[in-house]
């Protein structure tokens, strides 16, 4: 991983700080000098991100409701037991998985379509690309409000107006709350997948494609046997990165449905928020947080492997 | 880049015995149709944004109608109302939190990325792993203790709290992204500079920084996008004084759908800065979002 410094030329003048030729024998002072620029960032991150998590672990063993500050006491794993017995928690966990998997899958398919369409020269290509990435940039709160009001409103929404001639008259947010949130997320995340896949398409060696085409391969075969295998790494990366960003989905749920009706469109971020800041149950909310983290470690380690692989140069799809 | 890099020799023929120019001519209608299809799709996909902008210039009476109003006399009334509704404070807060946290990210992240690329330290891999793993943990797992701690030190509803949190949120992306730019700098360049007797700082300033400055700019833009749009921390950690633009927008939600035009105007103002940043950074967007894994 670390690139060893090339051996120094013998005529190199010895400065006040003699650098040894091999990385293994870096002097202690030089080691600190090299580490110096890294330390502030490292310490900052440890303090701001790791310390709170230790507190989460600690709080999760406490019976602690902010409404009754005096009632705080150590309860061991009781909070975890309560979490595992909480049917709503499992419902919300299922929602979270569904929301992530659904959004990732649909936005990859749409993103692939957009990327393939953009991977050719045509009039206004730059403008089209700019239009297509815009939904990703729009402030998520604004995007969620836009979907809730202008698009999905049962009385004055554009969706019902457009589908009206087909006899559709649906109150999307109360009849299909999770699907509505997912549609909004797909709209926001498709550009991300499109950009990733487009980067993949543009890194493809054109001569191989041309050769295959001259050999008489059909476009479909070309796509299935050359393009898709090449894109595999990019699609995988898109899926895991998308999942990691989408675990934190909060804005869309908060703005569009408030998790309702009931918990039918609530995800873990929103449910834990509700438990902590509306129910003031710090202990249980913390335990849920810990469970969420454990759940995401699987996805996260997969993501890390893929990202490290991209950097260490094993470009070939497995 | 383009699919049109065909051999120029006119003698080459395809299996059907057509010359390439003929194929091209035959394909032309299909290509044109594909272009039209792409445009329709793009406009359809973009349409909600366009609609938001249009609604912002409507009177409230035209904003929520069935059927929707397409022809109207534009007005700036909604923008005036939004400014009267007190957009100044959240706007300034958002600018402050975004700008200061981005500067902090660059001050901490660029040197760290340098230490993890051009002059690698021991355990480089571990440090990189640590940075990125902080991005993989759900934020919700940290929000409770953060809220309690921030409350205990009296920093709730203080814009500096958001500055610190946004710095932590964006630092891993910046370290990884900047590292990918540093790795593109030829290592011999630093060697050559140090042989010439330049101090490390001089060679960094005069050789390395100019080379990676486009990377720094792209990293900054991505940090700006993320901090500006952030909502979860903002809604939990602030109330009135430190409210940012996304939180300000929620104030329009309670209006029972009666103020769509005003809401749209506020949304346009909230989204405009990041949309412009994103348009500028669009070539580097993927690189930042994939932690530099994809160029």
PDB file of C-alpha atoms in Angstrom, chain A residues 1-3 5-6 8-9 12-13 19 23-27 30-31 33-35 37-38 40-42 44-46 48-53 55-56 59 64 66 110 113-114 117-143 145-151 153-158 161 186-188 190-192 195-196 199-200 202 206 210 213-216 219 233-234 237 241 244-245 247-248 250-251 254-256 258 268-270 272-273 276-277 282 285-286 289-290 292-293 296-297 299-301 303-304 306-308 310-312, chain B residues 1-7 12-15 20 27 30-32 34-35 37-39 41-49 51-52 55 63-68 70 104 108-109 111-125 127-149 152 163-165 167-169 171-173 175-176 179-180 183 191 194-195 200 225-226 228-232 235-236 246-247 249-250 252-253 257 260 263-264 267-268 270-272 274-279 282-283 285-286 288-295:
ATOM      1  CA  UNK A   1       0.000   0.000   0.000  1.00  0.00           C
ATOM      2  CA  UNK A   2       2.504   2.561   1.164  1.00  0.00           C
ATOM      3  CA  UNK A   3       4.784   3.595  -1.622  1.00  0.00           C
ATOM      4  CA  UNK A   5      10.547   6.218  -1.317  1.00  0.00           C
ATOM      5  CA  UNK A   6      13.047   5.414  -4.036  1.00  0.00           C
ATOM      6  CA  UNK A   8      18.430   8.349  -2.817  1.00  0.00           C
ATOM      7  CA  UNK A   9      21.222   9.232  -5.138  1.00  0.00           C
ATOM      8  CA  UNK A  12      22.617  13.914  -2.329  1.00  0.00           C
ATOM      9  CA  UNK A  13      23.897  16.572   0.041  1.00  0.00           C
ATOM     10  CA  UNK A  19      16.816  11.053   5.659  1.00  0.00           C
ATOM     11  CA  UNK A  23      11.313   3.625   4.954  1.00  0.00           C
ATOM     12  CA  UNK A  24      11.935   1.024   7.601  1.00  0.00           C
ATOM     13  CA  UNK A  25      14.668   3.074   9.191  1.00  0.00           C
ATOM     14  CA  UNK A  26      13.026   6.457   9.398  1.00  0.00           C
ATOM     15  CA  UNK A  27      14.414   8.203  12.429  1.00  0.00           C
ATOM     16  CA  UNK A  30      11.433  12.205  11.056  1.00  0.00           C
ATOM     17  CA  UNK A  31       8.630   9.818  11.931  1.00  0.00           C
ATOM     18  CA  UNK A  33       7.601  15.097  11.412  1.00  0.00           C
ATOM     19  CA  UNK A  34       5.747  12.942   8.925  1.00  0.00           C
ATOM     20  CA  UNK A  35       3.001  12.113  11.352  1.00  0.00           C
ATOM     21  CA  UNK A  37       0.267  16.839   9.622  1.00  0.00           C
ATOM     22  CA  UNK A  38      -1.956  13.835  10.235  1.00  0.00           C
ATOM     23  CA  UNK A  40      -4.753  17.151  14.249  1.00  0.00           C
ATOM     24  CA  UNK A  41      -7.254  15.521  11.905  1.00  0.00           C
ATOM     25  CA  UNK A  42      -6.912  12.167  13.608  1.00  0.00           C
ATOM     26  CA  UNK A  44     -10.287  15.699  16.032  1.00  0.00           C
ATOM     27  CA  UNK A  45     -12.071  12.727  14.501  1.00  0.00           C
ATOM     28  CA  UNK A  46     -11.461  10.480  17.496  1.00  0.00           C
ATOM     29  CA  UNK A  48     -15.875  14.040  17.851  1.00  0.00           C
ATOM     30  CA  UNK A  49     -16.927  10.628  16.532  1.00  0.00           C
ATOM     31  CA  UNK A  50     -15.619   7.922  18.838  1.00  0.00           C
ATOM     32  CA  UNK A  51     -16.234   9.472  22.248  1.00  0.00           C
ATOM     33  CA  UNK A  52     -19.977   9.961  21.616  1.00  0.00           C
ATOM     34  CA  UNK A  53     -20.260   6.371  20.539  1.00  0.00           C
ATOM     35  CA  UNK A  55     -21.308   7.277  25.583  1.00  0.00           C
ATOM     36  CA  UNK A  56     -24.010   5.613  23.477  1.00  0.00           C
ATOM     37  CA  UNK A  59     -26.303   5.097  27.995  1.00  0.00           C
ATOM     38  CA  UNK A  64     -32.939   6.943  31.735  1.00  0.00           C
ATOM     39  CA  UNK A  66     -35.271  12.749  30.401  1.00  0.00           C
ATOM     40  CA  UNK A 110     -32.517   4.207 -13.845  1.00  0.00           C
ATOM     41  CA  UNK A 113     -30.315   3.814 -18.385  1.00  0.00           C
ATOM     42  CA  UNK A 114     -29.385   7.490 -18.066  1.00  0.00           C
ATOM     43  CA  UNK A 117     -28.020   7.416 -22.978  1.00  0.00           C
ATOM     44  CA  UNK A 118     -25.413   9.984 -21.982  1.00  0.00           C
ATOM     45  CA  UNK A 119     -22.474   7.873 -23.135  1.00  0.00           C
ATOM     46  CA  UNK A 120     -22.738   9.077 -26.718  1.00  0.00           C
ATOM     47  CA  UNK A 121     -22.181  12.324 -28.486  1.00  0.00           C
ATOM     48  CA  UNK A 122     -25.340  14.309 -29.111  1.00  0.00           C
ATOM     49  CA  UNK A 123     -26.631  17.831 -29.211  1.00  0.00           C
ATOM     50  CA  UNK A 124     -26.774  19.395 -25.755  1.00  0.00           C
ATOM     51  CA  UNK A 125     -25.173  16.505 -23.930  1.00  0.00           C
ATOM     52  CA  UNK A 126     -23.645  18.781 -21.302  1.00  0.00           C
ATOM     53  CA  UNK A 127     -26.988  20.459 -20.637  1.00  0.00           C
ATOM     54  CA  UNK A 128     -28.774  17.121 -20.325  1.00  0.00           C
ATOM     55  CA  UNK A 129     -26.164  15.909 -17.864  1.00  0.00           C
ATOM     56  CA  UNK A 130     -26.522  19.078 -15.831  1.00  0.00           C
ATOM     57  CA  UNK A 131     -30.319  18.720 -15.772  1.00  0.00           C
ATOM     58  CA  UNK A 132     -30.049  15.100 -14.692  1.00  0.00           C
ATOM     59  CA  UNK A 133     -27.700  15.693 -11.764  1.00  0.00           C
ATOM     60  CA  UNK A 134     -29.730  18.577 -10.349  1.00  0.00           C
ATOM     61  CA  UNK A 135     -32.175  16.491  -8.259  1.00  0.00           C
ATOM     62  CA  UNK A 136     -29.199  15.134  -6.334  1.00  0.00           C
ATOM     63  CA  UNK A 137     -28.086  18.645  -5.430  1.00  0.00           C
ATOM     64  CA  UNK A 138     -31.412  20.136  -4.359  1.00  0.00           C
ATOM     65  CA  UNK A 139     -31.499  20.479  -0.579  1.00  0.00           C
ATOM     66  CA  UNK A 140     -33.176  17.248   0.620  1.00  0.00           C
ATOM     67  CA  UNK A 141     -35.612  19.111   2.846  1.00  0.00           C
ATOM     68  CA  UNK A 142     -36.721  21.257  -0.094  1.00  0.00           C
ATOM     69  CA  UNK A 143     -36.957  18.199  -2.332  1.00  0.00           C
ATOM     70  CA  UNK A 145     -41.410  19.326   0.614  1.00  0.00           C
ATOM     71  CA  UNK A 146     -41.673  19.645  -3.158  1.00  0.00           C
ATOM     72  CA  UNK A 147     -42.710  16.000  -3.449  1.00  0.00           C
ATOM     73  CA  UNK A 148     -45.110  16.241  -0.559  1.00  0.00           C
ATOM     74  CA  UNK A 149     -46.883  19.338  -1.840  1.00  0.00           C
ATOM     75  CA  UNK A 150     -46.552  19.909  -5.571  1.00  0.00           C
ATOM     76  CA  UNK A 151     -46.202  16.315  -6.733  1.00  0.00           C
ATOM     77  CA  UNK A 153     -50.778  16.156  -2.912  1.00  0.00           C
ATOM     78  CA  UNK A 154     -54.098  14.300  -3.324  1.00  0.00           C
ATOM     79  CA  UNK A 155     -55.987  17.417  -4.372  1.00  0.00           C
ATOM     80  CA  UNK A 156     -53.565  19.626  -6.280  1.00  0.00           C
ATOM     81  CA  UNK A 157     -50.605  17.356  -6.967  1.00  0.00           C
ATOM     82  CA  UNK A 158     -49.077  17.020 -10.412  1.00  0.00           C
ATOM     83  CA  UNK A 161     -53.343  15.448 -12.322  1.00  0.00           C
ATOM     84  CA  UNK A 186     -34.945   7.396  -6.027  1.00  0.00           C
ATOM     85  CA  UNK A 187     -35.366  10.775  -7.667  1.00  0.00           C
ATOM     86  CA  UNK A 188     -32.576  12.202  -5.532  1.00  0.00           C
ATOM     87  CA  UNK A 190     -30.506   8.244  -9.451  1.00  0.00           C
ATOM     88  CA  UNK A 191     -28.082  11.024 -10.497  1.00  0.00           C
ATOM     89  CA  UNK A 192     -25.478   9.639  -8.103  1.00  0.00           C
ATOM     90  CA  UNK A 195     -22.532   9.593 -12.508  1.00  0.00           C
ATOM     91  CA  UNK A 196     -20.821   6.512 -11.086  1.00  0.00           C
ATOM     92  CA  UNK A 199     -17.538   7.119 -15.064  1.00  0.00           C
ATOM     93  CA  UNK A 200     -17.413   3.359 -15.560  1.00  0.00           C
ATOM     94  CA  UNK A 202     -16.099   6.206 -20.009  1.00  0.00           C
ATOM     95  CA  UNK A 206     -13.318   1.561 -26.973  1.00  0.00           C
ATOM     96  CA  UNK A 210     -15.266  -1.566 -31.942  1.00  0.00           C
ATOM     97  CA  UNK A 213     -18.902  -4.688 -33.378  1.00  0.00           C
ATOM     98  CA  UNK A 214     -16.921  -5.196 -36.567  1.00  0.00           C
ATOM     99  CA  UNK A 215     -16.989  -8.925 -35.813  1.00  0.00           C
ATOM    100  CA  UNK A 216     -20.753  -8.662 -36.005  1.00  0.00           C
ATOM    101  CA  UNK A 219     -25.619  -4.338 -29.467  1.00  0.00           C
ATOM    102  CA  UNK A 233     -17.260  -2.922 -10.024  1.00  0.00           C
ATOM    103  CA  UNK A 234     -18.912   0.477 -10.454  1.00  0.00           C
ATOM    104  CA  UNK A 237     -19.554   0.391  -5.399  1.00  0.00           C
ATOM    105  CA  UNK A 241     -22.077   3.630  -1.082  1.00  0.00           C
ATOM    106  CA  UNK A 244     -24.232   3.766   3.472  1.00  0.00           C
ATOM    107  CA  UNK A 245     -25.588   7.195   2.613  1.00  0.00           C
ATOM    108  CA  UNK A 247     -28.949   4.447   6.226  1.00  0.00           C
ATOM    109  CA  UNK A 248     -28.915   8.049   7.397  1.00  0.00           C
ATOM    110  CA  UNK A 250     -34.043  11.249   7.836  1.00  0.00           C
ATOM    111  CA  UNK A 251     -35.087  14.404   5.987  1.00  0.00           C
ATOM    112  CA  UNK A 254     -39.448  13.658   8.616  1.00  0.00           C
ATOM    113  CA  UNK A 255     -40.828  16.025   6.005  1.00  0.00           C
ATOM    114  CA  UNK A 256     -43.078  13.775   3.943  1.00  0.00           C
ATOM    115  CA  UNK A 258     -43.347  11.874   9.863  1.00  0.00           C
ATOM    116  CA  UNK A 268     -34.425   3.547  12.083  1.00  0.00           C
ATOM    117  CA  UNK A 269     -33.063   7.101  11.988  1.00  0.00           C
ATOM    118  CA  UNK A 270     -36.516   8.546  12.396  1.00  0.00           C
ATOM    119  CA  UNK A 272     -34.690   6.467  17.196  1.00  0.00           C
ATOM    120  CA  UNK A 273     -35.053  10.226  16.878  1.00  0.00           C
ATOM    121  CA  UNK A 276     -35.036  10.037  22.076  1.00  0.00           C
ATOM    122  CA  UNK A 277     -36.396  13.499  21.364  1.00  0.00           C
ATOM    123  CA  UNK A 282     -32.480   7.929  26.207  1.00  0.00           C
ATOM    124  CA  UNK A 285     -32.896   4.929  22.005  1.00  0.00           C
ATOM    125  CA  UNK A 286     -29.200   4.390  22.709  1.00  0.00           C
ATOM    126  CA  UNK A 289     -28.496   3.008  18.046  1.00  0.00           C
ATOM    127  CA  UNK A 290     -26.040   0.296  19.039  1.00  0.00           C
ATOM    128  CA  UNK A 292     -28.254  -0.200  14.150  1.00  0.00           C
ATOM    129  CA  UNK A 293     -24.481   0.176  14.166  1.00  0.00           C
ATOM    130  CA  UNK A 296     -24.503  -1.656   9.335  1.00  0.00           C
ATOM    131  CA  UNK A 297     -21.064  -3.095  10.046  1.00  0.00           C
ATOM    132  CA  UNK A 299     -22.512  -3.454   4.757  1.00  0.00           C
ATOM    133  CA  UNK A 300     -19.736  -1.141   5.840  1.00  0.00           C
ATOM    134  CA  UNK A 301     -17.014  -3.777   5.763  1.00  0.00           C
ATOM    135  CA  UNK A 303     -17.924  -1.160   1.228  1.00  0.00           C
ATOM    136  CA  UNK A 304     -14.479  -0.742   2.726  1.00  0.00           C
ATOM    137  CA  UNK A 306     -14.464  -2.482  -2.408  1.00  0.00           C
ATOM    138  CA  UNK A 307     -13.035   0.986  -1.888  1.00  0.00           C
ATOM    139  CA  UNK A 308      -9.646  -0.326  -0.802  1.00  0.00           C
ATOM    140  CA  UNK A 310     -10.241   0.256  -6.114  1.00  0.00           C
ATOM    141  CA  UNK A 311      -7.237   2.021  -4.657  1.00  0.00           C
ATOM    142  CA  UNK A 312      -4.815  -0.857  -4.517  1.00  0.00           C
TER     143      UNK A 312
ATOM    144  CA  UNK B   1     -15.138   9.527 -25.231  1.00  0.00           C
ATOM    145  CA  UNK B   2     -17.319   9.403 -28.312  1.00  0.00           C
ATOM    146  CA  UNK B   3     -18.634   6.375 -30.081  1.00  0.00           C
ATOM    147  CA  UNK B   4     -17.808   7.876 -33.426  1.00  0.00           C
ATOM    148  CA  UNK B   5     -14.147   6.941 -33.527  1.00  0.00           C
ATOM    149  CA  UNK B   6     -14.469   4.637 -36.469  1.00  0.00           C
ATOM    150  CA  UNK B   7     -11.670   3.765 -38.833  1.00  0.00           C
ATOM    151  CA  UNK B  12     -13.682  -1.320 -44.659  1.00  0.00           C
ATOM    152  CA  UNK B  13     -17.067  -2.925 -44.751  1.00  0.00           C
ATOM    153  CA  UNK B  14     -19.350  -4.404 -42.195  1.00  0.00           C
ATOM    154  CA  UNK B  15     -20.600  -8.011 -42.432  1.00  0.00           C
ATOM    155  CA  UNK B  20     -19.249   2.741 -42.671  1.00  0.00           C
ATOM    156  CA  UNK B  27     -28.228   4.848 -38.140  1.00  0.00           C
ATOM    157  CA  UNK B  30     -32.167   6.067 -34.860  1.00  0.00           C
ATOM    158  CA  UNK B  31     -29.545   8.318 -33.324  1.00  0.00           C
ATOM    159  CA  UNK B  32     -31.801  11.333 -33.679  1.00  0.00           C
ATOM    160  CA  UNK B  34     -32.417   8.435 -29.233  1.00  0.00           C
ATOM    161  CA  UNK B  35     -31.367  12.041 -28.728  1.00  0.00           C
ATOM    162  CA  UNK B  37     -35.800  10.398 -26.174  1.00  0.00           C
ATOM    163  CA  UNK B  38     -32.871  11.398 -23.950  1.00  0.00           C
ATOM    164  CA  UNK B  39     -33.979  15.008 -23.931  1.00  0.00           C
ATOM    165  CA  UNK B  41     -36.385  11.900 -20.243  1.00  0.00           C
ATOM    166  CA  UNK B  42     -34.027  14.557 -18.897  1.00  0.00           C
ATOM    167  CA  UNK B  43     -36.656  17.277 -18.962  1.00  0.00           C
ATOM    168  CA  UNK B  44     -39.167  14.973 -17.294  1.00  0.00           C
ATOM    169  CA  UNK B  45     -36.680  14.087 -14.591  1.00  0.00           C
ATOM    170  CA  UNK B  46     -35.779  17.721 -14.068  1.00  0.00           C
ATOM    171  CA  UNK B  47     -39.373  18.907 -14.237  1.00  0.00           C
ATOM    172  CA  UNK B  48     -40.074  18.934 -10.469  1.00  0.00           C
ATOM    173  CA  UNK B  49     -37.191  21.370  -9.993  1.00  0.00           C
ATOM    174  CA  UNK B  51     -41.951  23.420 -11.252  1.00  0.00           C
ATOM    175  CA  UNK B  52     -40.551  24.529  -7.908  1.00  0.00           C
ATOM    176  CA  UNK B  55     -44.227  28.146  -8.374  1.00  0.00           C
ATOM    177  CA  UNK B  63     -49.739  27.969  -6.820  1.00  0.00           C
ATOM    178  CA  UNK B  64     -52.022  25.176  -5.669  1.00  0.00           C
ATOM    179  CA  UNK B  65     -54.667  24.715  -8.317  1.00  0.00           C
ATOM    180  CA  UNK B  66     -56.234  21.769 -10.023  1.00  0.00           C
ATOM    181  CA  UNK B  67     -55.542  21.644 -12.917  1.00  0.00           C
ATOM    182  CA  UNK B  68     -52.098  23.191 -12.403  1.00  0.00           C
ATOM    183  CA  UNK B  70     -49.010  26.921 -16.435  1.00  0.00           C
ATOM    184  CA  UNK B 104     -11.588  23.769   8.957  1.00  0.00           C
ATOM    185  CA  UNK B 108      -7.169  19.577   8.896  1.00  0.00           C
ATOM    186  CA  UNK B 109      -7.751  17.350   5.890  1.00  0.00           C
ATOM    187  CA  UNK B 111      -2.169  18.028   5.602  1.00  0.00           C
ATOM    188  CA  UNK B 112      -3.567  14.688   6.758  1.00  0.00           C
ATOM    189  CA  UNK B 113      -4.046  13.539   3.183  1.00  0.00           C
ATOM    190  CA  UNK B 114      -0.516  14.668   2.417  1.00  0.00           C
ATOM    191  CA  UNK B 115       0.811  12.603   5.336  1.00  0.00           C
ATOM    192  CA  UNK B 116      -1.137   9.612   4.051  1.00  0.00           C
ATOM    193  CA  UNK B 117       0.010   9.814   0.446  1.00  0.00           C
ATOM    194  CA  UNK B 118       3.218  11.531  -0.589  1.00  0.00           C
ATOM    195  CA  UNK B 119       5.212  10.967   2.581  1.00  0.00           C
ATOM    196  CA  UNK B 120       3.368   8.037   4.057  1.00  0.00           C
ATOM    197  CA  UNK B 121       3.592   7.420   7.771  1.00  0.00           C
ATOM    198  CA  UNK B 122       3.516   4.054   9.491  1.00  0.00           C
ATOM    199  CA  UNK B 123       0.085   2.489   9.740  1.00  0.00           C
ATOM    200  CA  UNK B 124      -1.182   4.564   6.834  1.00  0.00           C
ATOM    201  CA  UNK B 125      -3.716   1.893   6.068  1.00  0.00           C
ATOM    202  CA  UNK B 127      -5.445   5.643   9.643  1.00  0.00           C
ATOM    203  CA  UNK B 128      -7.244   5.615   6.299  1.00  0.00           C
ATOM    204  CA  UNK B 129      -9.457   2.818   7.507  1.00  0.00           C
ATOM    205  CA  UNK B 130     -10.316   4.758  10.624  1.00  0.00           C
ATOM    206  CA  UNK B 131     -11.266   7.912   8.722  1.00  0.00           C
ATOM    207  CA  UNK B 132     -13.555   6.149   6.320  1.00  0.00           C
ATOM    208  CA  UNK B 133     -15.131   3.889   8.922  1.00  0.00           C
ATOM    209  CA  UNK B 134     -16.452   6.950  10.758  1.00  0.00           C
ATOM    210  CA  UNK B 135     -18.531   7.687   7.650  1.00  0.00           C
ATOM    211  CA  UNK B 136     -19.998   4.192   7.704  1.00  0.00           C
ATOM    212  CA  UNK B 137     -21.581   4.468  11.134  1.00  0.00           C
ATOM    213  CA  UNK B 138     -25.154   5.728  11.188  1.00  0.00           C
ATOM    214  CA  UNK B 139     -25.268   9.260  12.577  1.00  0.00           C
ATOM    215  CA  UNK B 140     -28.286   8.379  14.655  1.00  0.00           C
ATOM    216  CA  UNK B 141     -26.077   6.243  16.918  1.00  0.00           C
ATOM    217  CA  UNK B 142     -24.170   9.318  18.031  1.00  0.00           C
ATOM    218  CA  UNK B 143     -26.944  11.890  18.172  1.00  0.00           C
ATOM    219  CA  UNK B 144     -28.133  11.072  21.693  1.00  0.00           C
ATOM    220  CA  UNK B 145     -24.826  11.501  23.547  1.00  0.00           C
ATOM    221  CA  UNK B 146     -23.969  14.463  21.335  1.00  0.00           C
ATOM    222  CA  UNK B 147     -27.213  16.106  22.329  1.00  0.00           C
ATOM    223  CA  UNK B 148     -26.621  15.414  26.022  1.00  0.00           C
ATOM    224  CA  UNK B 149     -22.969  16.530  25.966  1.00  0.00           C
ATOM    225  CA  UNK B 152     -24.308  20.059  29.323  1.00  0.00           C
ATOM    226  CA  UNK B 163     -19.392  23.955  12.596  1.00  0.00           C
ATOM    227  CA  UNK B 164     -17.660  21.244  14.636  1.00  0.00           C
ATOM    228  CA  UNK B 165     -20.128  18.530  13.627  1.00  0.00           C
ATOM    229  CA  UNK B 167     -16.207  19.420  10.054  1.00  0.00           C
ATOM    230  CA  UNK B 168     -16.281  15.892  11.457  1.00  0.00           C
ATOM    231  CA  UNK B 169     -18.891  14.877   8.902  1.00  0.00           C
ATOM    232  CA  UNK B 171     -13.286  15.419   7.072  1.00  0.00           C
ATOM    233  CA  UNK B 172     -13.140  11.728   6.030  1.00  0.00           C
ATOM    234  CA  UNK B 173     -14.384  12.560   2.541  1.00  0.00           C
ATOM    235  CA  UNK B 175      -8.941  13.178   3.467  1.00  0.00           C
ATOM    236  CA  UNK B 176      -9.734  10.387   1.024  1.00  0.00           C
ATOM    237  CA  UNK B 179      -5.308  11.698  -1.007  1.00  0.00           C
ATOM    238  CA  UNK B 180      -6.444  10.536  -4.424  1.00  0.00           C
ATOM    239  CA  UNK B 183      -1.326  10.233  -5.316  1.00  0.00           C
ATOM    240  CA  UNK B 191      12.384  14.346  -4.531  1.00  0.00           C
ATOM    241  CA  UNK B 194      14.327  18.442  -2.001  1.00  0.00           C
ATOM    242  CA  UNK B 195      17.509  17.669  -3.940  1.00  0.00           C
ATOM    243  CA  UNK B 200       9.758  20.624   2.678  1.00  0.00           C
ATOM    244  CA  UNK B 225     -22.871  20.841  -0.657  1.00  0.00           C
ATOM    245  CA  UNK B 226     -22.997  18.410   2.254  1.00  0.00           C
ATOM    246  CA  UNK B 228     -25.380  23.296   3.407  1.00  0.00           C
ATOM    247  CA  UNK B 229     -27.904  20.508   2.907  1.00  0.00           C
ATOM    248  CA  UNK B 230     -27.420  18.879   6.315  1.00  0.00           C
ATOM    249  CA  UNK B 231     -30.618  18.612   8.320  1.00  0.00           C
ATOM    250  CA  UNK B 232     -30.415  15.942  11.033  1.00  0.00           C
ATOM    251  CA  UNK B 235     -32.865  20.172  13.539  1.00  0.00           C
ATOM    252  CA  UNK B 236     -31.732  18.494  16.765  1.00  0.00           C
ATOM    253  CA  UNK B 246     -33.144  23.476   5.913  1.00  0.00           C
ATOM    254  CA  UNK B 247     -34.595  23.971   9.406  1.00  0.00           C
ATOM    255  CA  UNK B 249     -37.895  25.499   5.524  1.00  0.00           C
ATOM    256  CA  UNK B 250     -39.679  23.213   7.970  1.00  0.00           C
ATOM    257  CA  UNK B 252     -43.454  26.434   6.117  1.00  0.00           C
ATOM    258  CA  UNK B 253     -44.710  22.902   6.555  1.00  0.00           C
ATOM    259  CA  UNK B 257     -50.530  23.723   2.034  1.00  0.00           C
ATOM    260  CA  UNK B 260     -47.001  26.730  -1.610  1.00  0.00           C
ATOM    261  CA  UNK B 263     -42.575  27.677   0.382  1.00  0.00           C
ATOM    262  CA  UNK B 264     -41.268  27.327  -3.164  1.00  0.00           C
ATOM    263  CA  UNK B 267     -36.897  26.346  -1.230  1.00  0.00           C
ATOM    264  CA  UNK B 268     -35.398  27.991  -4.291  1.00  0.00           C
ATOM    265  CA  UNK B 270     -32.242  27.318   0.042  1.00  0.00           C
ATOM    266  CA  UNK B 271     -31.298  25.112  -2.886  1.00  0.00           C
ATOM    267  CA  UNK B 272     -29.784  27.649  -5.272  1.00  0.00           C
ATOM    268  CA  UNK B 274     -25.659  24.225  -3.619  1.00  0.00           C
ATOM    269  CA  UNK B 275     -27.135  23.583  -7.024  1.00  0.00           C
ATOM    270  CA  UNK B 276     -24.692  26.107  -8.466  1.00  0.00           C
ATOM    271  CA  UNK B 277     -21.777  24.589  -6.500  1.00  0.00           C
ATOM    272  CA  UNK B 278     -22.762  21.152  -7.757  1.00  0.00           C
ATOM    273  CA  UNK B 279     -22.981  22.303 -11.352  1.00  0.00           C
ATOM    274  CA  UNK B 282     -20.035  18.103 -11.524  1.00  0.00           C
ATOM    275  CA  UNK B 283     -16.934  16.549 -13.050  1.00  0.00           C
ATOM    276  CA  UNK B 285     -18.700  14.962  -7.860  1.00  0.00           C
ATOM    277  CA  UNK B 286     -18.292  11.228  -8.273  1.00  0.00           C
ATOM    278  CA  UNK B 288     -15.799  12.989  -3.787  1.00  0.00           C
ATOM    279  CA  UNK B 289     -18.840  10.814  -3.229  1.00  0.00           C
ATOM    280  CA  UNK B 290     -16.862   7.630  -3.808  1.00  0.00           C
ATOM    281  CA  UNK B 291     -14.086   8.783  -1.462  1.00  0.00           C
ATOM    282  CA  UNK B 292     -11.762   9.176  -4.425  1.00  0.00           C
ATOM    283  CA  UNK B 293     -12.178   5.542  -5.466  1.00  0.00           C
ATOM    284  CA  UNK B 294     -13.524   6.524  -8.883  1.00  0.00           C
ATOM    285  CA  UNK B 295     -11.909   9.229 -10.938  1.00  0.00           C
TER     286      UNK B 295
END
